[in-house]
PDB file of C-alpha atoms and ligand atoms in Angstrom:
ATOM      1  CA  UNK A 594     -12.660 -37.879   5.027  1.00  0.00           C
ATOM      2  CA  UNK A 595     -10.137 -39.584   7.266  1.00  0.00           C
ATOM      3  CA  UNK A 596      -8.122 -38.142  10.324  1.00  0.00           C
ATOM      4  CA  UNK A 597      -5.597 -36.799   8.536  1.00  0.00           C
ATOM      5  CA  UNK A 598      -7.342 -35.008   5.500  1.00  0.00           C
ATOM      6  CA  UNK A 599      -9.930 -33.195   8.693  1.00  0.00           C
ATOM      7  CA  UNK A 600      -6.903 -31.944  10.661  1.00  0.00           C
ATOM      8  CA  UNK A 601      -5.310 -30.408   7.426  1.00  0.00           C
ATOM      9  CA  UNK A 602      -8.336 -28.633   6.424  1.00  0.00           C
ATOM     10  CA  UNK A 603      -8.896 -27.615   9.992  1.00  0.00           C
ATOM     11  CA  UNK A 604      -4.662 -26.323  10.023  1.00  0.00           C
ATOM     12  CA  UNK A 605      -5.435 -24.510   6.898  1.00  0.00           C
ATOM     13  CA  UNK A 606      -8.747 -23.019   7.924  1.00  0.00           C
ATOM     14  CA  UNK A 607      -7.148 -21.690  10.759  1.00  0.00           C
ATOM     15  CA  UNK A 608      -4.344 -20.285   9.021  1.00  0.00           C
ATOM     16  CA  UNK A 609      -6.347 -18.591   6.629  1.00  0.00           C
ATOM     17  CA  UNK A 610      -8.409 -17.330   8.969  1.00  0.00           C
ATOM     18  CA  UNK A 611      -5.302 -15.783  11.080  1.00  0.00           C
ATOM     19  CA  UNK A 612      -4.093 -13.969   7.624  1.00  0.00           C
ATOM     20  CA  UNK A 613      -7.450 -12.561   7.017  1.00  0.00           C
ATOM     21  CA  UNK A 614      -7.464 -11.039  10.328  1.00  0.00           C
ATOM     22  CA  UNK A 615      -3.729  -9.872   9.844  1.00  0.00           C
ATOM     23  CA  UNK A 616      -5.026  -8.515   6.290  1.00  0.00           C
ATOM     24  CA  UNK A 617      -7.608  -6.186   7.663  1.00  0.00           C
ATOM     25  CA  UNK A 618      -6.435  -5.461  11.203  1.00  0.00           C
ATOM     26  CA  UNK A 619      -2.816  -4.083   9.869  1.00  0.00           C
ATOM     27  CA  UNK A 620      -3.130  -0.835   8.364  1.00  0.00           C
ATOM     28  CA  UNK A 621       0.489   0.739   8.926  1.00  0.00           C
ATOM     29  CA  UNK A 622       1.903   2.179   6.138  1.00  0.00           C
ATOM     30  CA  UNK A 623       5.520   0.361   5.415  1.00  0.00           C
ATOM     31  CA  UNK A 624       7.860   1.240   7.876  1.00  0.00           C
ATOM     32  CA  UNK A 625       5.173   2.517  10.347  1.00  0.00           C
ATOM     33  CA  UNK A 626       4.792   0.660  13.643  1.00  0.00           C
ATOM     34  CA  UNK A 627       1.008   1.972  13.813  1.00  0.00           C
ATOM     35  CA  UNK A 628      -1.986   2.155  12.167  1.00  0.00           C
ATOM     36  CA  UNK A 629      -2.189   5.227   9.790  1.00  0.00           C
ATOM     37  CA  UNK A 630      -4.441   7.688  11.507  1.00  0.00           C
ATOM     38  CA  UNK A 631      -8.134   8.084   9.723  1.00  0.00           C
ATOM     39  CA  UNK A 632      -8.526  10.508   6.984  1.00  0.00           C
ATOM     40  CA  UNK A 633     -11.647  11.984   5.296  1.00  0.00           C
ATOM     41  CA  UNK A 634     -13.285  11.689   8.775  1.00  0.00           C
ATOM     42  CA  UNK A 635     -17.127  12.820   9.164  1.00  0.00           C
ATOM     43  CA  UNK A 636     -19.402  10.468  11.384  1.00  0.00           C
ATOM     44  CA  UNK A 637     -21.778  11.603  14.054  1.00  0.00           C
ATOM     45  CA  UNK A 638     -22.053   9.341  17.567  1.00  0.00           C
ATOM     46  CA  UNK A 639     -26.224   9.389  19.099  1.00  0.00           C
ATOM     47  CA  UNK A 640     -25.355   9.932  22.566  1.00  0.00           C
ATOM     48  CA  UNK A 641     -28.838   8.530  23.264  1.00  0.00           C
ATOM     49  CA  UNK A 642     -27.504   4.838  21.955  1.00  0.00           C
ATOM     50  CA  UNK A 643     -26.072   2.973  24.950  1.00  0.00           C
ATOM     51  CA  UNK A 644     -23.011   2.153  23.010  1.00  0.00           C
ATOM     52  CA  UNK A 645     -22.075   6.173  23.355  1.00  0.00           C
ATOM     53  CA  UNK A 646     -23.354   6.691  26.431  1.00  0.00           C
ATOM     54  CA  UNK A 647     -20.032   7.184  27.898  1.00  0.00           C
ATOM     55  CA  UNK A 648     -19.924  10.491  26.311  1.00  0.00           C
ATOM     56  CA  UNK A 649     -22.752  11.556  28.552  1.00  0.00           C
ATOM     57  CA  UNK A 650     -20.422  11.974  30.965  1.00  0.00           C
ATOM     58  CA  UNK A 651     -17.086  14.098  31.898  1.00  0.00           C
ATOM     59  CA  UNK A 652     -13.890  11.984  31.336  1.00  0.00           C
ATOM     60  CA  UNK A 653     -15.794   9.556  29.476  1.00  0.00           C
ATOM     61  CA  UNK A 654     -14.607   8.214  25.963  1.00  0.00           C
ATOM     62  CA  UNK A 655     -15.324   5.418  23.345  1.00  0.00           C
ATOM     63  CA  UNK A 656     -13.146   4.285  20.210  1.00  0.00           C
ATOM     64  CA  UNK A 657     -14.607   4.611  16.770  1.00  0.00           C
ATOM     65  CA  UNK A 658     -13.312   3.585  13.113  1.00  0.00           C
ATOM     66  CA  UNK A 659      -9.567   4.344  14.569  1.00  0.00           C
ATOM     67  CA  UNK A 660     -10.470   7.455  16.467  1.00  0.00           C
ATOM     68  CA  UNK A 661     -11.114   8.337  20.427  1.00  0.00           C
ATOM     69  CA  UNK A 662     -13.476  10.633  21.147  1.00  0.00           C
ATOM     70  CA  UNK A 663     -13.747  11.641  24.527  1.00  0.00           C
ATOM     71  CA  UNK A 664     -16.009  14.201  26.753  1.00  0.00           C
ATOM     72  CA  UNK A 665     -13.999  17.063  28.464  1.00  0.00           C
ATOM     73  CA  UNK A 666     -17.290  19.074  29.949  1.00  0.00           C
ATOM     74  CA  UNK A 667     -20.836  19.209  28.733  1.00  0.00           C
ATOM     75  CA  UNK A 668     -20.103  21.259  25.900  1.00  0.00           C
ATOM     76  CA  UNK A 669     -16.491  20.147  24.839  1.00  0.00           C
ATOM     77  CA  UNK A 670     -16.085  16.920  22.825  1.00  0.00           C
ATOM     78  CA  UNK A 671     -11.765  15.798  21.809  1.00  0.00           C
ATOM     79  CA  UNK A 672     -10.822  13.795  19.419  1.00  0.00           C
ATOM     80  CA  UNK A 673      -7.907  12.261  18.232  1.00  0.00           C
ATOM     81  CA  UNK A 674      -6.339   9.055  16.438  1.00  0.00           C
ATOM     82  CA  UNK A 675      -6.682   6.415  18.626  1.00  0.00           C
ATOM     83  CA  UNK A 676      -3.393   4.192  18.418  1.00  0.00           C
ATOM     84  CA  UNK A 677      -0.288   5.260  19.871  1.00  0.00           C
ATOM     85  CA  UNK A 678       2.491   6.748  17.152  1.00  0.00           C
ATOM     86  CA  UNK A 679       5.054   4.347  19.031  1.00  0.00           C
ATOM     87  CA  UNK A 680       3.793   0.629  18.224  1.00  0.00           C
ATOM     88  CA  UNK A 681      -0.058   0.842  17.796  1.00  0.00           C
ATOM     89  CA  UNK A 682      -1.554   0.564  21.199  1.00  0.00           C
ATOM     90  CA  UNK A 683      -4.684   2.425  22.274  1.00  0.00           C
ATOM     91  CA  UNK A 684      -4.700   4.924  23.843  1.00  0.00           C
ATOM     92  CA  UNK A 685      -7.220   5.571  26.828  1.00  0.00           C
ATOM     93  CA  UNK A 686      -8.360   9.060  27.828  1.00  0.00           C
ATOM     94  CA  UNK A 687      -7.048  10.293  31.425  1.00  0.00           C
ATOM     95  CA  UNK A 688      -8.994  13.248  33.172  1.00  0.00           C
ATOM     96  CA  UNK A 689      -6.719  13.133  36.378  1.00  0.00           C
ATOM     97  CA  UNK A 690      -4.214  14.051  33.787  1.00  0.00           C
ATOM     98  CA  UNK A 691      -4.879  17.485  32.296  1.00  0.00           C
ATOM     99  CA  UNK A 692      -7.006  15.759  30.469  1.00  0.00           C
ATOM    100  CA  UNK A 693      -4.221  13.473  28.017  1.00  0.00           C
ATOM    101  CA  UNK A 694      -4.304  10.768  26.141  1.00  0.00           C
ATOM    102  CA  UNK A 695      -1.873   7.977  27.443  1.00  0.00           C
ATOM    103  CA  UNK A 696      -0.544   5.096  26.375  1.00  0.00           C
ATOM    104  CA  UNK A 697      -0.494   1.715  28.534  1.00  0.00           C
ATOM    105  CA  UNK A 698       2.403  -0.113  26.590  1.00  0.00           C
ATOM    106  CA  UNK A 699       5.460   2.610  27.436  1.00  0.00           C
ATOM    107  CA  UNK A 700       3.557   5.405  29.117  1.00  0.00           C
ATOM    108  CA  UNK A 701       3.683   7.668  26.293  1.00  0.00           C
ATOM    109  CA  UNK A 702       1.581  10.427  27.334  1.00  0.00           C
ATOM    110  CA  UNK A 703       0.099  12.838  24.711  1.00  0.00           C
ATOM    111  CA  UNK A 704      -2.236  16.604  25.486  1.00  0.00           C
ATOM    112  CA  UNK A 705      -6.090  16.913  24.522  1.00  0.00           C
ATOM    113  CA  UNK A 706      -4.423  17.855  20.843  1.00  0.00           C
ATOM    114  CA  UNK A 707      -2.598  14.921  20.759  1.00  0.00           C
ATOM    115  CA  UNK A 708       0.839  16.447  20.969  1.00  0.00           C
ATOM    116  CA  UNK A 709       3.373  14.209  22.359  1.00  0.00           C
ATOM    117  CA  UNK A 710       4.181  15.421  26.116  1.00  0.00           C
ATOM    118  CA  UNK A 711       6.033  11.940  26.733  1.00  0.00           C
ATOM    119  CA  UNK A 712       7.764   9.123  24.852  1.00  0.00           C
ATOM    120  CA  UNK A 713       8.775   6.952  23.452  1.00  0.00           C
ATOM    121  CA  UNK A 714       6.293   8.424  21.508  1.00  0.00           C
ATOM    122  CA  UNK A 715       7.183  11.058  18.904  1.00  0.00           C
ATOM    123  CA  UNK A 716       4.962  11.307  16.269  1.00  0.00           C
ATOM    124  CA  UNK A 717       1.619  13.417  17.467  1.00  0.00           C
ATOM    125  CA  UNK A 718      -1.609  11.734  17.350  1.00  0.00           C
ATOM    126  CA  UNK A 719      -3.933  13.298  14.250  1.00  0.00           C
ATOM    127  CA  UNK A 720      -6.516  15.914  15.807  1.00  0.00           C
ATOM    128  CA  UNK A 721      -9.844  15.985  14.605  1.00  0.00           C
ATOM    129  CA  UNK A 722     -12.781  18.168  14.499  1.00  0.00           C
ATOM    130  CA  UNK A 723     -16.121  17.900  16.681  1.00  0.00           C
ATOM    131  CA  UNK A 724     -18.817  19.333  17.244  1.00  0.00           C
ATOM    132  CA  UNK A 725     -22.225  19.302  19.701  1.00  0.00           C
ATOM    133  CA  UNK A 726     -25.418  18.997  18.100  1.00  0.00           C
ATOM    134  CA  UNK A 727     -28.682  19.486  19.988  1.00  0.00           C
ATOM    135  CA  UNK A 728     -31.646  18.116  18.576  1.00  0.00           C
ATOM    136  CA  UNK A 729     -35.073  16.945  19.336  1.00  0.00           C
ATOM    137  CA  UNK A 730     -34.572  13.309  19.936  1.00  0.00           C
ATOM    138  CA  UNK A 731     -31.283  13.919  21.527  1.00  0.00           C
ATOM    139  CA  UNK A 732     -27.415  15.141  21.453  1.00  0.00           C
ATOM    140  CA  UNK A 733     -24.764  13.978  19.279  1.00  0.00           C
ATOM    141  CA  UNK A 734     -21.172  14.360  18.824  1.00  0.00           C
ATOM    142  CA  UNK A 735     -20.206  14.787  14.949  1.00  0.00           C
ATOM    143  CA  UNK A 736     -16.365  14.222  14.430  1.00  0.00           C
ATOM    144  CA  UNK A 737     -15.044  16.188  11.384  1.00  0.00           C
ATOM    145  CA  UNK A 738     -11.541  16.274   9.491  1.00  0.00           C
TER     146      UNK A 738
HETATM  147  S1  FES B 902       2.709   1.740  21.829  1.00  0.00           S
HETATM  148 FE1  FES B 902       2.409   3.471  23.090  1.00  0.00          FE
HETATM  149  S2  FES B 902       4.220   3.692  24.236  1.00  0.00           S
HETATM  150 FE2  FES B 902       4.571   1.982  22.947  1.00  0.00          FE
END
């Protein structure tokens, strides 16, 4: 293989691997800036596992399959689709905020139900179901649609 024939397979390796990522990262319906919020949703999160330990604690939150689930108090789990209904971005979970949902790209600001309090937001994020579950080895949060 001479110089040539290795950078074209490398230029088409890396464009295939670019589309493959655009293929499965991009799940907006057409015409839809953002990713189509998770239906059919039941999971449950082991609070015990390090990667959910920020749900041990008040104001904490962690993304999962398109969804943020975030700890109000010690008995009161949110949740709610996790990209913004503007262009896509994540949202983070804000305690020092009534507890919202907001937006880094424009500042759109949506409530623990994931109504829209500020654009340019105006679609509501989806709201989901949760619920506490004590058990032997530990808590958990299952998320429910
Ligand atoms: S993507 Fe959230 S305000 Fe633009």
């Amino acid at each position: 293989m001479d110089r040539k024939e290795f950078l074209s397979l490398i230029g088409m390796s890396a464009g295939a691997f670019v589309l493959s990522r655009c293929l499965q990262g991009c799940s907006a319906a057409p015409g839809q800036a953002y990713p189509s919020p998770p239906t059919n949703v039941n999971f449950t999160l082991d609070l015990w596992l390090p990667t959910y330990s920020p749900l041990n604690s008040n104001g904490g939150y962690v993304y999962y399959d398109g969804i943020i689930v975030a700890r109000v108090s010690p008995s009161t789990y949110i949740a709610v689709s996790q990209y913004c209904t503007h262009q896509g971005t994540s949202v983070v979970f804000q305690t020092t905020n009534n507890n919202e949902f907001y937006c880094s790209e424009k500042g759109a600001t949506f409530s623990s139900s994931g109504l829209v309090i500020t654009g340019p937001a105006t679609v509501a994020l989806q709201q989901y179901q949760t619920q506490l579950i004590n058990t032997i080895n530990g808590n958990s949060v299952r998320v429910y649609s």
